[in-house]
XYZ file of C-alpha atoms in Angstrom:
106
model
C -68.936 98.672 70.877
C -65.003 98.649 70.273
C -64.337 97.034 73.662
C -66.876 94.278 72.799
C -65.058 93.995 69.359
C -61.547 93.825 70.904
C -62.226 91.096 73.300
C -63.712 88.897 70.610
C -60.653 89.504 68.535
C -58.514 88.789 70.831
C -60.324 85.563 72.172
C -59.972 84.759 68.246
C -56.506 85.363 68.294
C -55.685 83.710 71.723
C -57.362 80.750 70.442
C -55.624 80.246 66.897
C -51.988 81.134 68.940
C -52.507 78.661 71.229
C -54.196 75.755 69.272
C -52.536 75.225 65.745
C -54.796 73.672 63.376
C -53.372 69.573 63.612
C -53.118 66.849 61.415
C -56.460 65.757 63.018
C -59.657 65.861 60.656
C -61.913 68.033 61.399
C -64.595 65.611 62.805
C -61.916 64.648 65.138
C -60.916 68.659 66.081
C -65.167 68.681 67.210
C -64.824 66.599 69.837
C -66.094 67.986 73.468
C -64.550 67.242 76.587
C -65.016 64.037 77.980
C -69.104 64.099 79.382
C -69.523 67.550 78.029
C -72.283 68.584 75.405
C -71.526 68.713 71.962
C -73.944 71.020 70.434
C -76.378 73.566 71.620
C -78.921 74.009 69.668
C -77.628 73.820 66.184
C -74.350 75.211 66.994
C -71.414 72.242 66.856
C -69.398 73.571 70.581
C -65.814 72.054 70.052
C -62.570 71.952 72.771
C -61.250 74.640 73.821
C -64.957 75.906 74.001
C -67.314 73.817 76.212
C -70.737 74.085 77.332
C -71.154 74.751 81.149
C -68.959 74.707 84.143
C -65.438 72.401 83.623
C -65.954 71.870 79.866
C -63.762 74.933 78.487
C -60.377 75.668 78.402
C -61.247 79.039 80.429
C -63.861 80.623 81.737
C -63.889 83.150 78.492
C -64.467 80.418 76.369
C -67.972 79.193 78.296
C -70.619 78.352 76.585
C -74.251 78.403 78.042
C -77.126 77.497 76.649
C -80.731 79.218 76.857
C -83.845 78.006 76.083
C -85.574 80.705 73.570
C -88.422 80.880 71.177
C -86.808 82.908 68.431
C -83.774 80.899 67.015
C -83.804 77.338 67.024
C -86.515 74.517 66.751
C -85.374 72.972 69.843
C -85.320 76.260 72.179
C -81.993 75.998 72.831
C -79.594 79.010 71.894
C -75.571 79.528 72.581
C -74.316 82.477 74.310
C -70.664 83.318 75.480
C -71.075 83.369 79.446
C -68.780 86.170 80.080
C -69.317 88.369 77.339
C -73.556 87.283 77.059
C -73.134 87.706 73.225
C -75.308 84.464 71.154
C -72.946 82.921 69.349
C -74.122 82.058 65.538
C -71.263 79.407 64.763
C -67.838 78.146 65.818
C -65.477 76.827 63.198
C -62.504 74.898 63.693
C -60.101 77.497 62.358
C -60.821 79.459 66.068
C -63.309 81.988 64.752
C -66.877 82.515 65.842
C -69.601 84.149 64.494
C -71.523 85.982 66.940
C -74.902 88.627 67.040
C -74.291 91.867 67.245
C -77.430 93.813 66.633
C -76.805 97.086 64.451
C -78.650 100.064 66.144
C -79.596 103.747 65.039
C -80.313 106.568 67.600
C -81.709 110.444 66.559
């Protein structure tokens, strides 16, 4: 559970040293990659994330998506490919908002 919790820090952190927040609006800062996917689901994906193969900045920032029942109207829910953690949200200020299930064991 702390390893899990480091790595998304640290993908946080990678991603706010590396992309300052621009004079761009933030319509403009949601743009995809060039023939990449926007949104899955009802998650917005923007650059450095991507959705699929080519469309990221790295392979940590991958995005699938997976049809499912449970979430969305549309079947279609976001998960960090290298990490397989859903991911809730992604704002422009390089944070995401992920599930992480809370658990109890006698």
């Amino acid at each position: 559970m702390v390893k899990f919790l480091l790595v998304v820090i640290t993908l946080v952190v990678c991603f706010a040293v590396n992309f300052p927040i621009s004079s761009q609006s933030s319509e403009q800062a949601r743009i995809a990659k060039a023939g990449c996917k926007t949104h899955c689901g009802r998650v917005k994906v923007p650059f450095p994330f991507g959705i699929g193969h080519g469309c990221s900045i790295d392979e940590w920032f991958e995005i699938v998506c997976r049809r499912s029942t449970t979430h969305d109207a549309n079947g279609d829910t976001p998960f960090l490919r290298k990490l397989d953690v859903e991911v809730l949200d992604i704002f422009t200020n390089g944070t995401l908002r992920v599930m992480n299930p809370i658990t109890h064991q006698n």
